[in-house]
Amino acid sequence: MAEMTDRRRRAAVLVLVGVAGLLILGAWTGRRERRRSGGLLLAAQLLDHPVVFTVAVRATLTAALLLAARGAVLRTLFLVAGVLGTLVVTPAAGLFGFSGGQETMRAGAPDRPDRHLVVEEGAAMVDPLWWVYVDEGSGLTARRWHVGFVDGDYYALRAAEWDGPDRVRLTVDVGERDEVHVVELSPSDGRPHRMVDRG
């Protein structure tokens, strides 16, 4: 009977380690799709949550160590290390896993219901940040293309708007004046492929 219990314990430990591995793979996939221009939007939205995945992986691995350990003292040490490690690592995951900001604008393209211009705003300490995207498609196949990024330490995004179904116009305050940048998109998939500057 004791041998069966050991076998079940080992199986449970392997399952928990496998679950932790799947969680790490999911977090990596979400981060990759978020950072990649043209990444799958749904995968990024569902899986790019560093704090949630960090807590889940640490809890799963701590549970595996508790099952594998023999003796109350060793289990207590693993439990304390798991809790303290989660308290230390979780804020760092939130800080270094920063993905973007809050969506402040979403505008459909003229004559293109499958295409949207999106602006997200956030901050780096005190300086504002702007990310500009084009979301193309819908459902499982929707992709997010990176159109621009404006760092408020130097510049400010004044406006982002459509300049036709396949062109985006960005107005950026560069200090003494505004600069207008027009980004042309591929008509077939929304991929930005050329920038035309208009001083």
PDB file of C-alpha atoms in Angstrom:
ATOM      1  CA  MET A   1       0.000   0.000   0.000  1.00  0.00           C
ATOM      2  CA  ALA A   2       2.875   2.368   0.835  1.00  0.00           C
ATOM      3  CA  GLU A   3       4.433   1.623  -2.587  1.00  0.00           C
ATOM      4  CA  MET A   4       1.139   2.573  -4.296  1.00  0.00           C
ATOM      5  CA  THR A   5       1.038   5.833  -2.331  1.00  0.00           C
ATOM      6  CA  ASP A   6       4.606   6.645  -3.404  1.00  0.00           C
ATOM      7  CA  ARG A   7       3.718   5.860  -7.013  1.00  0.00           C
ATOM      8  CA  ARG A   8       0.689   8.149  -6.869  1.00  0.00           C
ATOM      9  CA  ARG A   9       2.744  10.877  -5.228  1.00  0.00           C
ATOM     10  CA  ARG A  10       5.375  10.687  -7.970  1.00  0.00           C
ATOM     11  CA  ALA A  11       2.661  10.761 -10.645  1.00  0.00           C
ATOM     12  CA  ALA A  12       1.070  13.827  -9.030  1.00  0.00           C
ATOM     13  CA  VAL A  13       4.450  15.578  -8.886  1.00  0.00           C
ATOM     14  CA  LEU A  14       5.027  14.868 -12.591  1.00  0.00           C
ATOM     15  CA  VAL A  15       1.555  16.168 -13.447  1.00  0.00           C
ATOM     16  CA  LEU A  16       2.167  19.384 -11.490  1.00  0.00           C
ATOM     17  CA  VAL A  17       5.554  19.899 -13.169  1.00  0.00           C
ATOM     18  CA  GLY A  18       3.872  19.325 -16.531  1.00  0.00           C
ATOM     19  CA  VAL A  19       1.168  21.875 -15.688  1.00  0.00           C
ATOM     20  CA  ALA A  20       3.868  24.397 -14.725  1.00  0.00           C
ATOM     21  CA  GLY A  21       5.583  23.751 -18.058  1.00  0.00           C
ATOM     22  CA  LEU A  22       2.326  24.364 -19.945  1.00  0.00           C
ATOM     23  CA  LEU A  23       1.766  27.591 -18.005  1.00  0.00           C
ATOM     24  CA  ILE A  24       5.276  28.788 -18.891  1.00  0.00           C
ATOM     25  CA  LEU A  25       4.656  27.917 -22.558  1.00  0.00           C
ATOM     26  CA  GLY A  26       1.336  29.817 -22.478  1.00  0.00           C
ATOM     27  CA  ALA A  27       2.955  32.891 -20.920  1.00  0.00           C
ATOM     28  CA  TRP A  28       5.782  32.805 -23.483  1.00  0.00           C
ATOM     29  CA  THR A  29       3.280  32.512 -26.348  1.00  0.00           C
ATOM     30  CA  GLY A  30       1.214  35.432 -25.066  1.00  0.00           C
ATOM     31  CA  ARG A  31       4.276  37.644 -24.668  1.00  0.00           C
ATOM     32  CA  ARG A  32       5.589  36.704 -28.135  1.00  0.00           C
ATOM     33  CA  GLU A  33       2.249  37.460 -29.805  1.00  0.00           C
ATOM     34  CA  ARG A  34       1.977  40.800 -27.962  1.00  0.00           C
ATOM     35  CA  ARG A  35       5.436  41.970 -28.999  1.00  0.00           C
ATOM     36  CA  ARG A  36       5.334  40.661 -32.577  1.00  0.00           C
ATOM     37  CA  SER A  37       3.867  42.997 -35.166  1.00  0.00           C
ATOM     38  CA  GLY A  38       1.115  40.985 -36.818  1.00  0.00           C
ATOM     39  CA  GLY A  39       0.757  38.734 -33.764  1.00  0.00           C
ATOM     40  CA  LEU A  40      -2.504  36.986 -32.990  1.00  0.00           C
ATOM     41  CA  LEU A  41      -4.547  39.473 -30.989  1.00  0.00           C
ATOM     42  CA  LEU A  42      -6.641  36.910 -29.077  1.00  0.00           C
ATOM     43  CA  ALA A  43      -3.554  34.956 -27.928  1.00  0.00           C
ATOM     44  CA  ALA A  44      -1.951  38.170 -26.656  1.00  0.00           C
ATOM     45  CA  GLN A  45      -5.104  39.255 -24.838  1.00  0.00           C
ATOM     46  CA  LEU A  46      -5.679  35.862 -23.204  1.00  0.00           C
ATOM     47  CA  LEU A  47      -2.119  34.820 -22.402  1.00  0.00           C
ATOM     48  CA  ASP A  48      -0.006  37.947 -21.862  1.00  0.00           C
ATOM     49  CA  HIS A  49      -0.580  38.358 -18.119  1.00  0.00           C
ATOM     50  CA  PRO A  50       2.831  38.052 -16.420  1.00  0.00           C
ATOM     51  CA  VAL A  51       1.607  38.461 -12.839  1.00  0.00           C
ATOM     52  CA  VAL A  52      -1.137  35.820 -13.153  1.00  0.00           C
ATOM     53  CA  PHE A  53       1.175  33.309 -14.805  1.00  0.00           C
ATOM     54  CA  THR A  54       4.008  33.974 -12.326  1.00  0.00           C
ATOM     55  CA  VAL A  55       1.714  33.273  -9.357  1.00  0.00           C
ATOM     56  CA  ALA A  56       0.242  30.179 -11.042  1.00  0.00           C
ATOM     57  CA  VAL A  57       3.650  28.696 -11.931  1.00  0.00           C
ATOM     58  CA  ARG A  58       5.094  29.354  -8.460  1.00  0.00           C
ATOM     59  CA  ALA A  59       2.016  27.858  -6.765  1.00  0.00           C
ATOM     60  CA  THR A  60       2.136  24.769  -8.987  1.00  0.00           C
ATOM     61  CA  LEU A  61       5.857  24.199  -8.444  1.00  0.00           C
ATOM     62  CA  THR A  62       5.509  24.776  -4.696  1.00  0.00           C
ATOM     63  CA  ALA A  63       2.722  22.184  -4.587  1.00  0.00           C
ATOM     64  CA  ALA A  64       4.978  19.735  -6.495  1.00  0.00           C
ATOM     65  CA  LEU A  65       7.817  20.302  -4.004  1.00  0.00           C
ATOM     66  CA  LEU A  66       5.457  19.824  -1.059  1.00  0.00           C
ATOM     67  CA  LEU A  67       4.268  16.505  -2.481  1.00  0.00           C
ATOM     68  CA  ALA A  68       7.817  15.336  -3.242  1.00  0.00           C
ATOM     69  CA  ALA A  69       9.263  16.328   0.144  1.00  0.00           C
ATOM     70  CA  ARG A  70       9.453  13.893   3.015  1.00  0.00           C
ATOM     71  CA  GLY A  71       9.199  15.250   6.505  1.00  0.00           C
ATOM     72  CA  ALA A  72       7.337  18.172   8.053  1.00  0.00           C
ATOM     73  CA  VAL A  73      10.413  20.417   8.395  1.00  0.00           C
ATOM     74  CA  LEU A  74      11.304  20.164   4.705  1.00  0.00           C
ATOM     75  CA  ARG A  75       7.691  20.768   3.670  1.00  0.00           C
ATOM     76  CA  THR A  76       7.512  23.825   5.897  1.00  0.00           C
ATOM     77  CA  LEU A  77      10.720  25.210   4.386  1.00  0.00           C
ATOM     78  CA  PHE A  78       9.372  24.685   0.844  1.00  0.00           C
ATOM     79  CA  LEU A  79       6.071  26.329   1.768  1.00  0.00           C
ATOM     80  CA  VAL A  80       7.746  29.377   3.312  1.00  0.00           C
ATOM     81  CA  ALA A  81      10.158  29.669   0.366  1.00  0.00           C
ATOM     82  CA  GLY A  82       7.260  29.409  -2.092  1.00  0.00           C
ATOM     83  CA  VAL A  83       5.210  32.101  -0.360  1.00  0.00           C
ATOM     84  CA  LEU A  84       8.157  34.466   0.109  1.00  0.00           C
ATOM     85  CA  GLY A  85       9.340  33.877  -3.453  1.00  0.00           C
ATOM     86  CA  THR A  86       5.881  34.698  -4.795  1.00  0.00           C
ATOM     87  CA  LEU A  87       5.759  37.919  -2.755  1.00  0.00           C
ATOM     88  CA  VAL A  88       9.154  38.985  -4.142  1.00  0.00           C
ATOM     89  CA  VAL A  89       8.836  37.811  -7.762  1.00  0.00           C
ATOM     90  CA  THR A  90       5.226  38.845  -8.461  1.00  0.00           C
ATOM     91  CA  PRO A  91       5.772  42.646  -8.301  1.00  0.00           C
ATOM     92  CA  ALA A  92       8.859  42.251 -10.500  1.00  0.00           C
ATOM     93  CA  ALA A  93       6.818  40.292 -13.058  1.00  0.00           C
ATOM     94  CA  GLY A  94       4.317  43.133 -13.165  1.00  0.00           C
ATOM     95  CA  LEU A  95       7.057  45.731 -13.572  1.00  0.00           C
ATOM     96  CA  PHE A  96       9.182  43.963 -16.177  1.00  0.00           C
ATOM     97  CA  GLY A  97       6.243  42.342 -17.923  1.00  0.00           C
ATOM     98  CA  PHE A  98       4.586  45.652 -18.764  1.00  0.00           C
ATOM     99  CA  SER A  99       2.672  45.152 -21.996  1.00  0.00           C
ATOM    100  CA  GLY A 100       1.121  48.466 -22.840  1.00  0.00           C
ATOM    101  CA  GLY A 101      -1.449  50.851 -21.564  1.00  0.00           C
ATOM    102  CA  GLN A 102      -5.164  51.490 -21.543  1.00  0.00           C
ATOM    103  CA  GLU A 103      -7.017  51.655 -24.824  1.00  0.00           C
ATOM    104  CA  THR A 104      -8.074  55.271 -25.325  1.00  0.00           C
ATOM    105  CA  MET A 105      -9.147  55.183 -28.953  1.00  0.00           C
ATOM    106  CA  ARG A 106     -10.582  52.644 -31.391  1.00  0.00           C
ATOM    107  CA  ALA A 107     -11.759  53.800 -34.804  1.00  0.00           C
ATOM    108  CA  GLY A 108     -12.957  51.707 -37.715  1.00  0.00           C
ATOM    109  CA  ALA A 109     -11.379  52.266 -41.114  1.00  0.00           C
ATOM    110  CA  PRO A 110     -13.486  53.894 -43.821  1.00  0.00           C
ATOM    111  CA  ASP A 111     -15.180  51.174 -45.890  1.00  0.00           C
ATOM    112  CA  ARG A 112     -13.254  48.469 -43.981  1.00  0.00           C
ATOM    113  CA  PRO A 113     -15.289  47.004 -41.081  1.00  0.00           C
ATOM    114  CA  ASP A 114     -12.514  44.430 -40.481  1.00  0.00           C
ATOM    115  CA  ARG A 115      -9.861  47.064 -39.716  1.00  0.00           C
ATOM    116  CA  HIS A 116      -9.504  49.302 -36.634  1.00  0.00           C
ATOM    117  CA  LEU A 117      -7.031  51.948 -35.563  1.00  0.00           C
ATOM    118  CA  VAL A 118      -6.202  51.567 -31.855  1.00  0.00           C
ATOM    119  CA  VAL A 119      -4.322  53.889 -29.497  1.00  0.00           C
ATOM    120  CA  GLU A 120      -3.196  52.754 -26.047  1.00  0.00           C
ATOM    121  CA  GLU A 121      -1.834  55.197 -23.470  1.00  0.00           C
ATOM    122  CA  GLY A 122       0.389  54.404 -20.519  1.00  0.00           C
ATOM    123  CA  ALA A 123       3.258  55.883 -18.575  1.00  0.00           C
ATOM    124  CA  ALA A 124       6.895  55.223 -17.785  1.00  0.00           C
ATOM    125  CA  MET A 125       7.130  56.641 -14.278  1.00  0.00           C
ATOM    126  CA  VAL A 126       5.744  60.102 -15.068  1.00  0.00           C
ATOM    127  CA  ASP A 127       6.232  60.425 -18.822  1.00  0.00           C
ATOM    128  CA  PRO A 128       3.268  59.454 -20.989  1.00  0.00           C
ATOM    129  CA  LEU A 129       3.606  56.767 -23.655  1.00  0.00           C
ATOM    130  CA  TRP A 130       1.458  56.077 -26.707  1.00  0.00           C
ATOM    131  CA  TRP A 131       1.227  52.887 -28.766  1.00  0.00           C
ATOM    132  CA  VAL A 132      -0.569  52.948 -32.113  1.00  0.00           C
ATOM    133  CA  TYR A 133      -1.844  49.724 -33.707  1.00  0.00           C
ATOM    134  CA  VAL A 134      -4.000  48.518 -36.549  1.00  0.00           C
ATOM    135  CA  ASP A 135      -6.185  45.515 -35.711  1.00  0.00           C
ATOM    136  CA  GLU A 136      -7.028  43.516 -38.814  1.00  0.00           C
ATOM    137  CA  GLY A 137      -9.641  40.763 -39.027  1.00  0.00           C
ATOM    138  CA  SER A 138     -11.874  39.350 -36.314  1.00  0.00           C
ATOM    139  CA  GLY A 139     -12.188  36.419 -33.961  1.00  0.00           C
ATOM    140  CA  LEU A 140      -9.429  33.829 -33.715  1.00  0.00           C
ATOM    141  CA  THR A 141      -7.529  35.138 -36.745  1.00  0.00           C
ATOM    142  CA  ALA A 142      -7.439  38.857 -35.806  1.00  0.00           C
ATOM    143  CA  ARG A 143      -3.935  40.281 -35.955  1.00  0.00           C
ATOM    144  CA  ARG A 144      -2.450  43.398 -34.378  1.00  0.00           C
ATOM    145  CA  TRP A 145       0.065  45.388 -36.422  1.00  0.00           C
ATOM    146  CA  HIS A 146       2.392  47.886 -34.748  1.00  0.00           C
ATOM    147  CA  VAL A 147       2.107  51.276 -36.450  1.00  0.00           C
ATOM    148  CA  GLY A 148       3.948  53.588 -34.063  1.00  0.00           C
ATOM    149  CA  PHE A 149       5.213  54.352 -30.578  1.00  0.00           C
ATOM    150  CA  VAL A 150       5.591  57.828 -29.076  1.00  0.00           C
ATOM    151  CA  ASP A 151       7.693  58.427 -25.951  1.00  0.00           C
ATOM    152  CA  GLY A 152       6.318  61.387 -23.988  1.00  0.00           C
ATOM    153  CA  ASP A 153       9.768  62.149 -22.608  1.00  0.00           C
ATOM    154  CA  TYR A 154      10.552  63.736 -25.968  1.00  0.00           C
ATOM    155  CA  TYR A 155       7.335  63.998 -28.005  1.00  0.00           C
ATOM    156  CA  ALA A 156       3.549  63.866 -27.709  1.00  0.00           C
ATOM    157  CA  LEU A 157       0.975  62.152 -29.874  1.00  0.00           C
ATOM    158  CA  ARG A 158      -1.551  64.800 -30.895  1.00  0.00           C
ATOM    159  CA  ALA A 159      -3.758  62.714 -33.165  1.00  0.00           C
ATOM    160  CA  ALA A 160      -4.070  59.324 -34.825  1.00  0.00           C
ATOM    161  CA  GLU A 161      -6.639  59.015 -37.582  1.00  0.00           C
ATOM    162  CA  TRP A 162      -7.502  57.303 -40.814  1.00  0.00           C
ATOM    163  CA  ASP A 163      -6.392  58.940 -44.059  1.00  0.00           C
ATOM    164  CA  GLY A 164      -8.318  56.430 -46.179  1.00  0.00           C
ATOM    165  CA  PRO A 165      -8.926  52.682 -45.750  1.00  0.00           C
ATOM    166  CA  ASP A 166      -5.221  51.850 -46.197  1.00  0.00           C
ATOM    167  CA  ARG A 167      -3.480  54.871 -44.651  1.00  0.00           C
ATOM    168  CA  VAL A 168      -3.013  56.092 -41.073  1.00  0.00           C
ATOM    169  CA  ARG A 169      -2.052  59.687 -40.252  1.00  0.00           C
ATOM    170  CA  LEU A 170      -0.165  60.394 -37.013  1.00  0.00           C
ATOM    171  CA  THR A 171       0.342  63.943 -35.765  1.00  0.00           C
ATOM    172  CA  VAL A 172       3.248  64.229 -33.313  1.00  0.00           C
ATOM    173  CA  ASP A 173       4.273  67.300 -31.324  1.00  0.00           C
ATOM    174  CA  VAL A 174       8.063  67.459 -31.572  1.00  0.00           C
ATOM    175  CA  GLY A 175       8.545  70.635 -29.549  1.00  0.00           C
ATOM    176  CA  GLU A 176       8.491  73.661 -31.819  1.00  0.00           C
ATOM    177  CA  ARG A 177       5.959  72.253 -34.273  1.00  0.00           C
ATOM    178  CA  ASP A 178       3.777  69.293 -35.176  1.00  0.00           C
ATOM    179  CA  GLU A 179       4.993  66.645 -37.597  1.00  0.00           C
ATOM    180  CA  VAL A 180       2.593  64.554 -39.650  1.00  0.00           C
ATOM    181  CA  HIS A 181       3.532  60.987 -40.539  1.00  0.00           C
ATOM    182  CA  VAL A 182       1.423  58.944 -42.932  1.00  0.00           C
ATOM    183  CA  VAL A 183       1.751  55.169 -42.746  1.00  0.00           C
ATOM    184  CA  GLU A 184       0.571  53.141 -45.708  1.00  0.00           C
ATOM    185  CA  LEU A 185      -0.932  49.722 -45.013  1.00  0.00           C
ATOM    186  CA  SER A 186      -1.089  46.660 -47.188  1.00  0.00           C
ATOM    187  CA  PRO A 187      -4.623  46.505 -48.655  1.00  0.00           C
ATOM    188  CA  SER A 188      -4.666  42.730 -48.219  1.00  0.00           C
ATOM    189  CA  ASP A 189      -3.657  42.249 -44.579  1.00  0.00           C
ATOM    190  CA  GLY A 190      -3.203  45.663 -42.901  1.00  0.00           C
ATOM    191  CA  ARG A 191       0.560  45.304 -42.522  1.00  0.00           C
ATOM    192  CA  PRO A 192       2.310  48.723 -42.357  1.00  0.00           C
ATOM    193  CA  HIS A 193       4.795  48.800 -45.208  1.00  0.00           C
ATOM    194  CA  ARG A 194       5.715  52.403 -45.951  1.00  0.00           C
ATOM    195  CA  MET A 195       5.858  55.711 -44.091  1.00  0.00           C
ATOM    196  CA  VAL A 196       5.422  58.964 -45.948  1.00  0.00           C
ATOM    197  CA  ASP A 197       6.534  61.994 -43.910  1.00  0.00           C
ATOM    198  CA  ARG A 198       4.623  65.224 -44.238  1.00  0.00           C
ATOM    199  CA  GLY A 199       6.432  67.989 -42.334  1.00  0.00           C
TER     200      GLY A 199
END
